[in-house]
PDB file of C-alpha atoms in Angstrom:
ATOM      1  CA  MET S   1     -12.489 -18.424 -15.437  1.00  0.00           C
ATOM      2  CA  ILE S   2     -12.623 -21.889 -14.659  1.00  0.00           C
ATOM      3  CA  ALA S   3      -9.364 -24.154 -13.462  1.00  0.00           C
ATOM      4  CA  HIS S   4      -9.273 -27.109 -10.933  1.00  0.00           C
ATOM      5  CA  GLY S   5     -13.138 -27.761 -11.450  1.00  0.00           C
ATOM      6  CA  ASN S   6     -13.716 -24.284  -9.601  1.00  0.00           C
ATOM      7  CA  GLN S   7     -15.164 -21.164 -10.065  1.00  0.00           C
ATOM      8  CA  ILE S   8     -13.313 -17.819  -9.386  1.00  0.00           C
ATOM      9  CA  LYS S   9     -15.374 -14.770  -8.076  1.00  0.00           C
ATOM     10  CA  LEU S  10     -14.278 -11.299  -6.909  1.00  0.00           C
ATOM     11  CA  PHE S  11     -16.372  -9.327  -4.325  1.00  0.00           C
ATOM     12  CA  ALA S  12     -15.161  -5.568  -3.260  1.00  0.00           C
ATOM     13  CA  GLY S  13     -16.168  -3.480  -0.047  1.00  0.00           C
ATOM     14  CA  ASN S  14     -15.835   0.336  -0.248  1.00  0.00           C
ATOM     15  CA  ALA S  15     -12.637   1.322   0.415  1.00  0.00           C
ATOM     16  CA  CYS S  16     -10.768   0.255  -3.012  1.00  0.00           C
ATOM     17  CA  ARG S  17     -13.837  -0.275  -5.465  1.00  0.00           C
ATOM     18  CA  LYS S  18     -12.035   1.664  -8.756  1.00  0.00           C
ATOM     19  CA  LEU S  19      -8.867  -0.742  -7.663  1.00  0.00           C
ATOM     20  CA  ALA S  20     -11.288  -3.472  -7.457  1.00  0.00           C
ATOM     21  CA  GLU S  21     -12.819  -2.787 -10.833  1.00  0.00           C
ATOM     22  CA  ALA S  22      -9.854  -2.347 -12.474  1.00  0.00           C
ATOM     23  CA  MET S  23      -8.499  -5.695 -11.358  1.00  0.00           C
ATOM     24  CA  ALA S  24     -11.690  -7.539 -12.671  1.00  0.00           C
ATOM     25  CA  GLU S  25     -11.525  -5.605 -16.393  1.00  0.00           C
ATOM     26  CA  LYS S  26      -7.859  -6.898 -16.374  1.00  0.00           C
ATOM     27  CA  LEU S  27      -9.213 -10.859 -15.713  1.00  0.00           C
ATOM     28  CA  ASN S  28     -12.302 -10.393 -17.827  1.00  0.00           C
ATOM     29  CA  MET S  29     -14.513 -10.436 -15.355  1.00  0.00           C
ATOM     30  CA  LYS S  30     -16.923  -8.534 -13.496  1.00  0.00           C
ATOM     31  CA  LEU S  31     -17.022  -7.517  -9.483  1.00  0.00           C
ATOM     32  CA  SER S  32     -19.853 -10.430  -8.001  1.00  0.00           C
ATOM     33  CA  ASP S  33     -22.890  -9.241  -6.633  1.00  0.00           C
ATOM     34  CA  CYS S  34     -22.609  -7.601  -3.095  1.00  0.00           C
ATOM     35  CA  GLU S  35     -24.413  -5.296  -0.834  1.00  0.00           C
ATOM     36  CA  VAL S  36     -21.928  -3.962   1.651  1.00  0.00           C
ATOM     37  CA  GLY S  37     -23.669  -0.634   3.571  1.00  0.00           C
ATOM     38  CA  LYS S  38     -24.153   0.281   7.272  1.00  0.00           C
ATOM     39  CA  PHE S  39     -27.832  -0.539   9.719  1.00  0.00           C
ATOM     40  CA  SER S  40     -29.252   2.604  10.627  1.00  0.00           C
ATOM     41  CA  ASP S  41     -27.069   2.205  14.021  1.00  0.00           C
ATOM     42  CA  GLY S  42     -24.332   2.532  12.227  1.00  0.00           C
ATOM     43  CA  GLU S  43     -23.429  -1.537  12.015  1.00  0.00           C
ATOM     44  CA  CYS S  44     -21.636  -3.416   9.388  1.00  0.00           C
ATOM     45  CA  SER S  45     -24.458  -4.572   6.655  1.00  0.00           C
ATOM     46  CA  VAL S  46     -23.423  -7.221   4.376  1.00  0.00           C
ATOM     47  CA  HIS S  47     -25.455  -9.339   1.610  1.00  0.00           C
ATOM     48  CA  ILE S  48     -23.850 -11.710  -0.781  1.00  0.00           C
ATOM     49  CA  GLY S  49     -26.115 -11.349  -3.679  1.00  0.00           C
ATOM     50  CA  GLU S  50     -25.213 -14.766  -5.610  1.00  0.00           C
ATOM     51  CA  THR S  51     -23.988 -17.597  -4.720  1.00  0.00           C
ATOM     52  CA  VAL S  52     -20.542 -19.087  -3.615  1.00  0.00           C
ATOM     53  CA  ARG S  53     -20.463 -22.501  -2.650  1.00  0.00           C
ATOM     54  CA  GLY S  54     -17.235 -23.964  -3.541  1.00  0.00           C
ATOM     55  CA  CYS S  55     -15.985 -20.680  -5.292  1.00  0.00           C
ATOM     56  CA  ASP S  56     -12.462 -19.969  -5.114  1.00  0.00           C
ATOM     57  CA  VAL S  57     -13.514 -16.357  -4.215  1.00  0.00           C
ATOM     58  CA  PHE S  58     -11.237 -12.828  -3.516  1.00  0.00           C
ATOM     59  CA  VAL S  59     -12.411 -10.146  -1.510  1.00  0.00           C
ATOM     60  CA  ILE S  60     -10.709  -7.016  -2.423  1.00  0.00           C
ATOM     61  CA  GLN S  61     -10.635  -4.572   0.841  1.00  0.00           C
ATOM     62  CA  SER S  62      -7.932  -1.962   1.829  1.00  0.00           C
ATOM     63  CA  THR S  63      -7.866  -0.993   5.691  1.00  0.00           C
ATOM     64  CA  SER S  64      -7.579   2.723   5.109  1.00  0.00           C
ATOM     65  CA  TYR S  65      -9.513   5.742   6.683  1.00  0.00           C
ATOM     66  CA  PRO S  66     -12.042   4.971   8.230  1.00  0.00           C
ATOM     67  CA  VAL S  67      -9.788   2.332   9.236  1.00  0.00           C
ATOM     68  CA  ASN S  68     -12.140   0.114  11.643  1.00  0.00           C
ATOM     69  CA  ASP S  69     -15.052   0.573   9.233  1.00  0.00           C
ATOM     70  CA  ASN S  70     -13.388  -1.117   6.258  1.00  0.00           C
ATOM     71  CA  LEU S  71     -12.087  -3.400   8.669  1.00  0.00           C
ATOM     72  CA  MET S  72     -15.238  -4.606  10.081  1.00  0.00           C
ATOM     73  CA  GLU S  73     -16.783  -4.678   6.437  1.00  0.00           C
ATOM     74  CA  LEU S  74     -14.016  -7.074   5.472  1.00  0.00           C
ATOM     75  CA  LEU S  75     -14.456  -9.418   8.746  1.00  0.00           C
ATOM     76  CA  VAL S  76     -18.139  -9.069   8.016  1.00  0.00           C
ATOM     77  CA  MET S  77     -17.579 -10.052   4.063  1.00  0.00           C
ATOM     78  CA  ILE S  78     -15.333 -12.557   4.841  1.00  0.00           C
ATOM     79  CA  ASP S  79     -17.821 -14.680   7.544  1.00  0.00           C
ATOM     80  CA  ALA S  80     -20.977 -14.324   5.111  1.00  0.00           C
ATOM     81  CA  LEU S  81     -18.701 -16.048   2.638  1.00  0.00           C
ATOM     82  CA  LYS S  82     -17.528 -18.375   4.786  1.00  0.00           C
ATOM     83  CA  ARG S  83     -20.948 -19.521   6.175  1.00  0.00           C
ATOM     84  CA  ALA S  84     -22.108 -19.526   2.310  1.00  0.00           C
ATOM     85  CA  SER S  85     -20.019 -22.069   1.820  1.00  0.00           C
ATOM     86  CA  ALA S  86     -16.919 -20.675  -0.152  1.00  0.00           C
ATOM     87  CA  GLY S  87     -14.395 -22.981  -0.963  1.00  0.00           C
ATOM     88  CA  ARG S  88     -11.640 -20.745  -0.726  1.00  0.00           C
ATOM     89  CA  ILE S  89     -11.530 -17.054   0.961  1.00  0.00           C
ATOM     90  CA  THR S  90      -8.556 -15.159   0.021  1.00  0.00           C
ATOM     91  CA  ALA S  91      -8.495 -11.082   1.878  1.00  0.00           C
ATOM     92  CA  VAL S  92      -6.964  -9.072  -1.201  1.00  0.00           C
ATOM     93  CA  ILE S  93      -5.828  -6.093   1.619  1.00  0.00           C
ATOM     94  CA  PRO S  94      -3.743  -3.935  -0.913  1.00  0.00           C
ATOM     95  CA  TYR S  95      -3.063  -1.533   2.136  1.00  0.00           C
ATOM     96  CA  PHE S  96      -2.952  -3.240   5.331  1.00  0.00           C
ATOM     97  CA  GLY S  97      -3.998  -0.731   8.311  1.00  0.00           C
ATOM     98  CA  TYR S  98      -2.442  -1.288  11.894  1.00  0.00           C
ATOM     99  CA  ALA S  99       0.134  -2.142  10.444  1.00  0.00           C
ATOM    100  CA  ARG S 100       2.886  -0.006  12.077  1.00  0.00           C
ATOM    101  CA  GLN S 101       1.196  -0.823  16.009  1.00  0.00           C
ATOM    102  CA  ASP S 102       3.757  -4.290  15.024  1.00  0.00           C
ATOM    103  CA  ARG S 103       5.316  -4.339  18.708  1.00  0.00           C
ATOM    104  CA  LYS S 104       5.445  -2.938  21.999  1.00  0.00           C
ATOM    105  CA  ALA S 105       7.258   0.278  21.821  1.00  0.00           C
ATOM    106  CA  ARG S 106       6.315   1.033  25.766  1.00  0.00           C
ATOM    107  CA  ALA S 107       4.992  -0.681  28.507  1.00  0.00           C
ATOM    108  CA  ARG S 108       1.585  -1.688  28.474  1.00  0.00           C
ATOM    109  CA  ASP S 109       1.388  -1.532  24.530  1.00  0.00           C
ATOM    110  CA  PRO S 110      -1.103  -3.477  22.196  1.00  0.00           C
ATOM    111  CA  ILE S 111       0.513  -5.326  19.463  1.00  0.00           C
ATOM    112  CA  THR S 112      -2.409  -4.358  17.259  1.00  0.00           C
ATOM    113  CA  ALA S 113      -1.032  -5.713  14.319  1.00  0.00           C
ATOM    114  CA  LYS S 114      -1.081  -9.103  15.551  1.00  0.00           C
ATOM    115  CA  LEU S 115      -4.909  -8.285  16.638  1.00  0.00           C
ATOM    116  CA  VAL S 116      -6.187  -7.970  13.319  1.00  0.00           C
ATOM    117  CA  ALA S 117      -4.227 -10.332  11.866  1.00  0.00           C
ATOM    118  CA  ASP S 118      -5.958 -12.780  14.026  1.00  0.00           C
ATOM    119  CA  LEU S 119      -9.381 -11.721  13.374  1.00  0.00           C
ATOM    120  CA  ILE S 120      -8.840 -11.931   9.545  1.00  0.00           C
ATOM    121  CA  THR S 121      -7.726 -15.784  10.204  1.00  0.00           C
ATOM    122  CA  SER S 122     -10.801 -15.960  12.977  1.00  0.00           C
ATOM    123  CA  ALA S 123     -13.311 -14.951  10.343  1.00  0.00           C
ATOM    124  CA  GLY S 124     -12.456 -17.326   7.595  1.00  0.00           C
ATOM    125  CA  ALA S 125     -10.075 -15.898   5.688  1.00  0.00           C
ATOM    126  CA  ASP S 126      -7.482 -19.110   4.112  1.00  0.00           C
ATOM    127  CA  ARG S 127      -4.895 -16.638   3.016  1.00  0.00           C
ATOM    128  CA  VAL S 128      -3.516 -13.235   2.282  1.00  0.00           C
ATOM    129  CA  LEU S 129      -2.692 -10.781  -0.621  1.00  0.00           C
ATOM    130  CA  THR S 130      -0.958  -7.771   0.196  1.00  0.00           C
ATOM    131  CA  MET S 131       1.804  -5.472  -0.855  1.00  0.00           C
ATOM    132  CA  ASP S 132       4.532  -3.514   0.976  1.00  0.00           C
ATOM    133  CA  LEU S 133       3.754  -4.238   4.819  1.00  0.00           C
ATOM    134  CA  HIS S 134       5.354  -1.790   7.054  1.00  0.00           C
ATOM    135  CA  ALA S 135       7.763  -4.460   8.684  1.00  0.00           C
ATOM    136  CA  PRO S 136       7.917  -7.567   6.512  1.00  0.00           C
ATOM    137  CA  GLN S 137       7.933  -9.822   9.118  1.00  0.00           C
ATOM    138  CA  LEU S 138       4.406  -9.215   9.933  1.00  0.00           C
ATOM    139  CA  GLN S 139       3.732 -12.071   7.841  1.00  0.00           C
ATOM    140  CA  GLY S 140       4.606 -14.176  10.647  1.00  0.00           C
ATOM    141  CA  PHE S 141       1.685 -13.068  12.915  1.00  0.00           C
ATOM    142  CA  PHE S 142      -0.632 -14.879  10.109  1.00  0.00           C
ATOM    143  CA  SER S 143      -1.303 -18.584  10.897  1.00  0.00           C
ATOM    144  CA  ILE S 144      -2.845 -18.477   7.131  1.00  0.00           C
ATOM    145  CA  PRO S 145      -0.250 -18.176   3.862  1.00  0.00           C
ATOM    146  CA  VAL S 146       0.410 -14.427   2.776  1.00  0.00           C
ATOM    147  CA  ASP S 147       1.474 -13.799  -0.373  1.00  0.00           C
ATOM    148  CA  HIS S 148       3.247 -10.059   0.106  1.00  0.00           C
ATOM    149  CA  LEU S 149       3.514  -7.808  -3.120  1.00  0.00           C
ATOM    150  CA  LEU S 150       6.592  -5.784  -3.330  1.00  0.00           C
ATOM    151  CA  GLY S 151       5.795  -1.996  -4.778  1.00  0.00           C
ATOM    152  CA  ILE S 152       9.248  -0.954  -6.167  1.00  0.00           C
ATOM    153  CA  PRO S 153       8.838  -2.913  -9.301  1.00  0.00           C
ATOM    154  CA  VAL S 154       6.022  -1.048  -9.854  1.00  0.00           C
ATOM    155  CA  LEU S 155       6.779   2.538  -9.383  1.00  0.00           C
ATOM    156  CA  SER S 156      10.436   1.747 -10.972  1.00  0.00           C
ATOM    157  CA  LYS S 157       8.865   0.646 -13.948  1.00  0.00           C
ATOM    158  CA  ALA S 158       6.514   3.951 -14.190  1.00  0.00           C
ATOM    159  CA  LEU S 159       8.964   6.248 -12.948  1.00  0.00           C
ATOM    160  CA  GLU S 160      11.593   4.940 -15.252  1.00  0.00           C
ATOM    161  CA  LYS S 161      10.016   6.450 -18.967  1.00  0.00           C
ATOM    162  CA  LEU S 162       9.508  10.058 -16.991  1.00  0.00           C
ATOM    163  CA  PRO S 163      11.545  13.095 -17.914  1.00  0.00           C
ATOM    164  CA  PHE S 164      13.674  13.933 -14.869  1.00  0.00           C
ATOM    165  CA  LEU S 165      14.876  10.561 -14.782  1.00  0.00           C
ATOM    166  CA  LYS S 166      16.512  10.655 -18.586  1.00  0.00           C
ATOM    167  CA  ASN S 167      20.321  11.497 -17.075  1.00  0.00           C
ATOM    168  CA  ARG S 168      20.356   8.824 -14.653  1.00  0.00           C
ATOM    169  CA  GLU S 169      24.010  10.259 -13.601  1.00  0.00           C
ATOM    170  CA  ASP S 170      22.696  13.720 -12.403  1.00  0.00           C
ATOM    171  CA  MET S 171      20.041  11.731  -9.906  1.00  0.00           C
ATOM    172  CA  VAL S 172      20.103  10.531  -6.491  1.00  0.00           C
ATOM    173  CA  VAL S 173      17.635   8.072  -4.765  1.00  0.00           C
ATOM    174  CA  VAL S 174      17.346   9.206  -1.177  1.00  0.00           C
ATOM    175  CA  SER S 175      16.081   7.601   1.997  1.00  0.00           C
ATOM    176  CA  PRO S 176      14.413   9.549   4.237  1.00  0.00           C
ATOM    177  CA  ASP S 177      15.203   7.701   7.172  1.00  0.00           C
ATOM    178  CA  VAL S 178      17.155   4.887   8.122  1.00  0.00           C
ATOM    179  CA  GLY S 179      14.461   2.579   8.101  1.00  0.00           C
ATOM    180  CA  SER S 180      13.692   3.005   4.312  1.00  0.00           C
ATOM    181  CA  VAL S 181      17.228   2.142   3.089  1.00  0.00           C
ATOM    182  CA  GLY S 182      16.576  -1.067   2.284  1.00  0.00           C
ATOM    183  CA  ARG S 183      13.423   0.187   0.041  1.00  0.00           C
ATOM    184  CA  ALA S 184      15.763   3.106  -1.296  1.00  0.00           C
ATOM    185  CA  ARG S 185      18.573   1.076  -2.199  1.00  0.00           C
ATOM    186  CA  GLN S 186      16.598  -1.640  -3.893  1.00  0.00           C
ATOM    187  CA  MET S 187      14.788   1.217  -6.452  1.00  0.00           C
ATOM    188  CA  ALA S 188      18.480   2.628  -6.940  1.00  0.00           C
ATOM    189  CA  GLN S 189      19.387  -0.488  -8.235  1.00  0.00           C
ATOM    190  CA  LYS S 190      16.881  -0.975 -10.093  1.00  0.00           C
ATOM    191  CA  LEU S 191      17.287   2.806 -11.813  1.00  0.00           C
ATOM    192  CA  ASN S 192      20.424   2.135 -11.843  1.00  0.00           C
ATOM    193  CA  ALA S 193      21.073   5.564  -9.565  1.00  0.00           C
ATOM    194  CA  SER S 194      23.281   6.253  -6.572  1.00  0.00           C
ATOM    195  CA  LEU S 195      21.799   6.243  -3.393  1.00  0.00           C
ATOM    196  CA  ALA S 196      21.878   8.947  -0.243  1.00  0.00           C
ATOM    197  CA  ILE S 197      20.012   8.727   3.131  1.00  0.00           C
ATOM    198  CA  VAL S 198      18.401  11.603   5.370  1.00  0.00           C
ATOM    199  CA  ASP S 199      19.362  11.502   8.774  1.00  0.00           C
ATOM    200  CA  LYS S 200      17.373  12.741  11.047  1.00  0.00           C
ATOM    201  CA  ARG S 201      15.832  12.694  14.820  1.00  0.00           C
ATOM    202  CA  ARG S 202      12.313  12.643  15.594  1.00  0.00           C
ATOM    203  CA  PRO S 203      11.581  13.846  19.566  1.00  0.00           C
ATOM    204  CA  LYS S 204       8.524  12.666  19.695  1.00  0.00           C
ATOM    205  CA  ALA S 205       5.458  11.230  17.416  1.00  0.00           C
ATOM    206  CA  ASN S 206       5.183  13.435  13.701  1.00  0.00           C
ATOM    207  CA  VAL S 207       7.594  15.535  14.617  1.00  0.00           C
ATOM    208  CA  MET S 208      10.981  15.261  12.713  1.00  0.00           C
ATOM    209  CA  GLU S 209      14.030  16.955  13.314  1.00  0.00           C
ATOM    210  CA  VAL S 210      16.189  16.963  10.239  1.00  0.00           C
ATOM    211  CA  MET S 211      20.178  16.503  11.077  1.00  0.00           C
ATOM    212  CA  ASN S 212      22.799  16.114   7.739  1.00  0.00           C
ATOM    213  CA  ILE S 213      22.256  14.462   4.060  1.00  0.00           C
ATOM    214  CA  VAL S 214      24.774  11.213   3.935  1.00  0.00           C
ATOM    215  CA  GLY S 215      25.382  11.637   0.716  1.00  0.00           C
ATOM    216  CA  ASP S 216      26.023  13.553  -2.434  1.00  0.00           C
ATOM    217  CA  VAL S 217      23.213  15.212  -3.998  1.00  0.00           C
ATOM    218  CA  ARG S 218      24.576  18.647  -4.911  1.00  0.00           C
ATOM    219  CA  GLY S 219      23.376  19.610  -7.797  1.00  0.00           C
ATOM    220  CA  LYS S 220      21.746  16.636  -8.215  1.00  0.00           C
ATOM    221  CA  VAL S 221      17.935  15.447  -9.248  1.00  0.00           C
ATOM    222  CA  CYS S 222      16.571  13.347  -6.111  1.00  0.00           C
ATOM    223  CA  LEU S 223      14.130  11.007  -5.659  1.00  0.00           C
ATOM    224  CA  MET S 224      12.768  10.146  -2.067  1.00  0.00           C
ATOM    225  CA  VAL S 225      11.238   7.018  -1.755  1.00  0.00           C
ATOM    226  CA  ASP S 226       9.208   5.625   0.683  1.00  0.00           C
ATOM    227  CA  ASP S 227       6.334   2.770   1.957  1.00  0.00           C
ATOM    228  CA  MET S 228       3.980   5.595   2.957  1.00  0.00           C
ATOM    229  CA  ILE S 229       2.994   9.141   3.025  1.00  0.00           C
ATOM    230  CA  ASP S 230       0.949   9.741   6.083  1.00  0.00           C
ATOM    231  CA  THR S 231       1.543  13.198   7.635  1.00  0.00           C
ATOM    232  CA  ALA S 232       3.872  14.344   5.281  1.00  0.00           C
ATOM    233  CA  GLY S 233       6.401  15.760   7.296  1.00  0.00           C
ATOM    234  CA  THR S 234       9.074  13.301   7.318  1.00  0.00           C
ATOM    235  CA  ILE S 235       8.944  13.421   3.282  1.00  0.00           C
ATOM    236  CA  THR S 236       8.485  17.600   2.737  1.00  0.00           C
ATOM    237  CA  GLN S 237      11.167  18.396   5.908  1.00  0.00           C
ATOM    238  CA  GLY S 238      13.156  15.472   4.339  1.00  0.00           C
ATOM    239  CA  ALA S 239      12.968  17.264   0.878  1.00  0.00           C
ATOM    240  CA  GLN S 240      13.418  20.709   2.116  1.00  0.00           C
ATOM    241  CA  ALA S 241      17.168  19.258   3.755  1.00  0.00           C
ATOM    242  CA  LEU S 242      17.821  18.202   0.255  1.00  0.00           C
ATOM    243  CA  ILE S 243      17.802  21.385  -1.444  1.00  0.00           C
ATOM    244  CA  ASP S 244      18.995  23.705   1.980  1.00  0.00           C
ATOM    245  CA  VAL S 245      21.740  21.489   3.154  1.00  0.00           C
ATOM    246  CA  GLY S 246      22.803  19.390   0.401  1.00  0.00           C
ATOM    247  CA  GLY S 247      22.202  21.535  -2.583  1.00  0.00           C
ATOM    248  CA  ALA S 248      20.149  19.363  -5.007  1.00  0.00           C
ATOM    249  CA  THR S 249      18.628  21.049  -8.083  1.00  0.00           C
ATOM    250  CA  GLU S 250      15.107  19.523  -7.378  1.00  0.00           C
ATOM    251  CA  VAL S 251      13.078  16.641  -5.209  1.00  0.00           C
ATOM    252  CA  TYR S 252      10.803  14.692  -6.427  1.00  0.00           C
ATOM    253  CA  ALA S 253       8.785  11.657  -4.329  1.00  0.00           C
ATOM    254  CA  CYS S 254       7.336   8.416  -4.486  1.00  0.00           C
ATOM    255  CA  CYS S 255       5.148   5.614  -1.901  1.00  0.00           C
ATOM    256  CA  THR S 256       3.414   2.609  -2.352  1.00  0.00           C
ATOM    257  CA  HIS S 257       1.009   3.854   0.290  1.00  0.00           C
ATOM    258  CA  PRO S 258      -0.766   7.781   0.397  1.00  0.00           C
ATOM    259  CA  VAL S 259      -1.966   7.422   3.749  1.00  0.00           C
ATOM    260  CA  LEU S 260      -2.390  11.609   3.633  1.00  0.00           C
ATOM    261  CA  SER S 261      -3.411  12.030   6.844  1.00  0.00           C
ATOM    262  CA  GLY S 262      -3.846  15.295   8.904  1.00  0.00           C
ATOM    263  CA  PRO S 263      -2.221  18.125   6.695  1.00  0.00           C
ATOM    264  CA  ALA S 264      -0.389  16.317   4.702  1.00  0.00           C
ATOM    265  CA  ILE S 265      -2.257  17.779   1.140  1.00  0.00           C
ATOM    266  CA  GLU S 266      -1.285  21.135   2.554  1.00  0.00           C
ATOM    267  CA  ARG S 267       1.935  20.587   3.746  1.00  0.00           C
ATOM    268  CA  LEU S 268       2.588  18.670   0.228  1.00  0.00           C
ATOM    269  CA  SER S 269       1.563  21.264  -1.552  1.00  0.00           C
ATOM    270  CA  LYS S 270       3.683  24.097  -0.420  1.00  0.00           C
ATOM    271  CA  SER S 271       6.469  21.966   0.279  1.00  0.00           C
ATOM    272  CA  VAL S 272       9.525  22.415  -2.540  1.00  0.00           C
ATOM    273  CA  LEU S 273       8.786  18.745  -3.977  1.00  0.00           C
ATOM    274  CA  LYS S 274       8.217  18.938  -7.725  1.00  0.00           C
ATOM    275  CA  LYS S 275       5.551  15.776  -7.969  1.00  0.00           C
ATOM    276  CA  VAL S 276       4.956  13.150  -5.594  1.00  0.00           C
ATOM    277  CA  TYR S 277       3.832   9.862  -7.579  1.00  0.00           C
ATOM    278  CA  VAL S 278       1.947   7.095  -5.464  1.00  0.00           C
ATOM    279  CA  LEU S 279       0.134   3.879  -6.092  1.00  0.00           C
ATOM    280  CA  ASN S 280      -3.388   2.857  -5.981  1.00  0.00           C
ATOM    281  CA  THR S 281      -3.203   1.041  -2.931  1.00  0.00           C
ATOM    282  CA  ILE S 282      -5.404   3.675  -1.205  1.00  0.00           C
ATOM    283  CA  GLU S 283      -8.119   5.286  -2.892  1.00  0.00           C
ATOM    284  CA  LEU S 284      -7.529   9.251  -2.667  1.00  0.00           C
ATOM    285  CA  ARG S 285     -10.757  10.935  -1.036  1.00  0.00           C
ATOM    286  CA  PRO S 286     -12.175  14.046  -2.793  1.00  0.00           C
ATOM    287  CA  ASP S 287     -10.448  16.144  -0.475  1.00  0.00           C
ATOM    288  CA  HIS S 288      -7.171  14.971  -1.216  1.00  0.00           C
ATOM    289  CA  LYS S 289      -6.376  15.762  -4.617  1.00  0.00           C
ATOM    290  CA  CYS S 290      -3.329  18.183  -5.165  1.00  0.00           C
ATOM    291  CA  ASP S 291      -1.870  18.485  -8.443  1.00  0.00           C
ATOM    292  CA  LYS S 292       1.639  17.521  -7.154  1.00  0.00           C
ATOM    293  CA  ILE S 293       0.310  14.022  -6.683  1.00  0.00           C
ATOM    294  CA  GLU S 294      -0.025  11.113  -9.466  1.00  0.00           C
ATOM    295  CA  GLU S 295      -1.377   8.024  -9.629  1.00  0.00           C
ATOM    296  CA  ILE S 296      -0.146   5.190 -10.517  1.00  0.00           C
ATOM    297  CA  THR S 297      -2.063   1.497 -10.905  1.00  0.00           C
ATOM    298  CA  VAL S 298      -1.557  -1.504  -9.259  1.00  0.00           C
ATOM    299  CA  ALA S 299      -4.708  -3.726 -10.686  1.00  0.00           C
ATOM    300  CA  PRO S 300      -2.197  -5.255 -13.303  1.00  0.00           C
ATOM    301  CA  ILE S 301      -0.004  -6.859 -10.529  1.00  0.00           C
ATOM    302  CA  PHE S 302      -2.808  -7.634  -8.341  1.00  0.00           C
ATOM    303  CA  ALA S 303      -4.752  -9.198 -11.295  1.00  0.00           C
ATOM    304  CA  GLU S 304      -1.693 -10.843 -12.028  1.00  0.00           C
ATOM    305  CA  ALA S 305      -1.253 -12.167  -8.647  1.00  0.00           C
ATOM    306  CA  VAL S 306      -5.340 -13.370  -8.637  1.00  0.00           C
ATOM    307  CA  GLU S 307      -4.550 -14.838 -11.379  1.00  0.00           C
ATOM    308  CA  SER S 308      -1.851 -17.371 -10.270  1.00  0.00           C
ATOM    309  CA  ILE S 309      -3.296 -17.794  -6.936  1.00  0.00           C
ATOM    310  CA  PHE S 310      -6.418 -19.147  -8.548  1.00  0.00           C
ATOM    311  CA  ALA S 311      -4.214 -21.081 -10.545  1.00  0.00           C
ATOM    312  CA  ASP S 312      -2.093 -23.030  -8.190  1.00  0.00           C
ATOM    313  CA  LEU S 313       0.742 -21.088  -9.945  1.00  0.00           C
ATOM    314  CA  PRO S 314       4.257 -19.382  -8.270  1.00  0.00           C
ATOM    315  CA  VAL S 315       2.953 -15.721  -7.183  1.00  0.00           C
ATOM    316  CA  SER S 316       7.592 -15.102  -6.629  1.00  0.00           C
ATOM    317  CA  LYS S 317       7.677 -14.302 -10.475  1.00  0.00           C
ATOM    318  CA  LEU S 318       5.701 -10.839  -9.196  1.00  0.00           C
ATOM    319  CA  TYR S 319       8.213 -10.147  -6.860  1.00  0.00           C
ATOM    320  CA  ASP S 320      10.877  -8.829  -9.734  1.00  0.00           C
TER     321      ASP S 320
END
């Protein structure tokens, strides 16, 4: 694929290799030659195996677990490509780690999301392509362009074909907390369904106490929508409340980023949730396999975004 005199090349770190390969296949390309590993002392080792001089380069790497290792891989790859005279470098970060550290919640707290944004820029990235930042205003942390893809259109397109969504009158989209109401409302509009909210109180980090259900879910099938599932406490306790307090008949869940840390898999397995639909912005590890989890690929939308950026075409059409 050649446009405006340059050549496009895709490089992938170790964080989401399968997604990178699927993107390359969609673009009728192969991933470029790059060795990403570690030296004996644990330092990140990167070797670019082909020329990139003047090329439009895309580095595909989620900064998911192990977050610091994957972040260093991304930074070192960008630096190597910059020093090899790449024409333009786009950091494709399906899941942007540290995004939740976007403000000072207490005195003397760091704003680590801003620090990471500065590191990516300083390493030599010319633009960033990502999906569903935990707080959209994180785009302002970067001094370079950020293309921010949305997960709801991908999820809704895949979910609307499923049997449990056949009767929309008996279906309710549920936000697991107040912070996700906007995202849940978008899903409800796309699926032509009603909206409910789980009102909760969080006494301390990763501990949730459900108070009540705002909206009518009695006798309904519920679809909970969130941007990420981390320890799964919010989503599983919310699902239980929808059954016990709200009187829902069935509960499903979906999210963009399956972080799935700590007791998440155990909680999901034991929960009342029928199915959990996740996008593959984070590659599921072998210990994350669970019968209730079903992946939906984001390779097509990221491949289309890469193609648009390379050809200097609008990316905004993908927001629909």
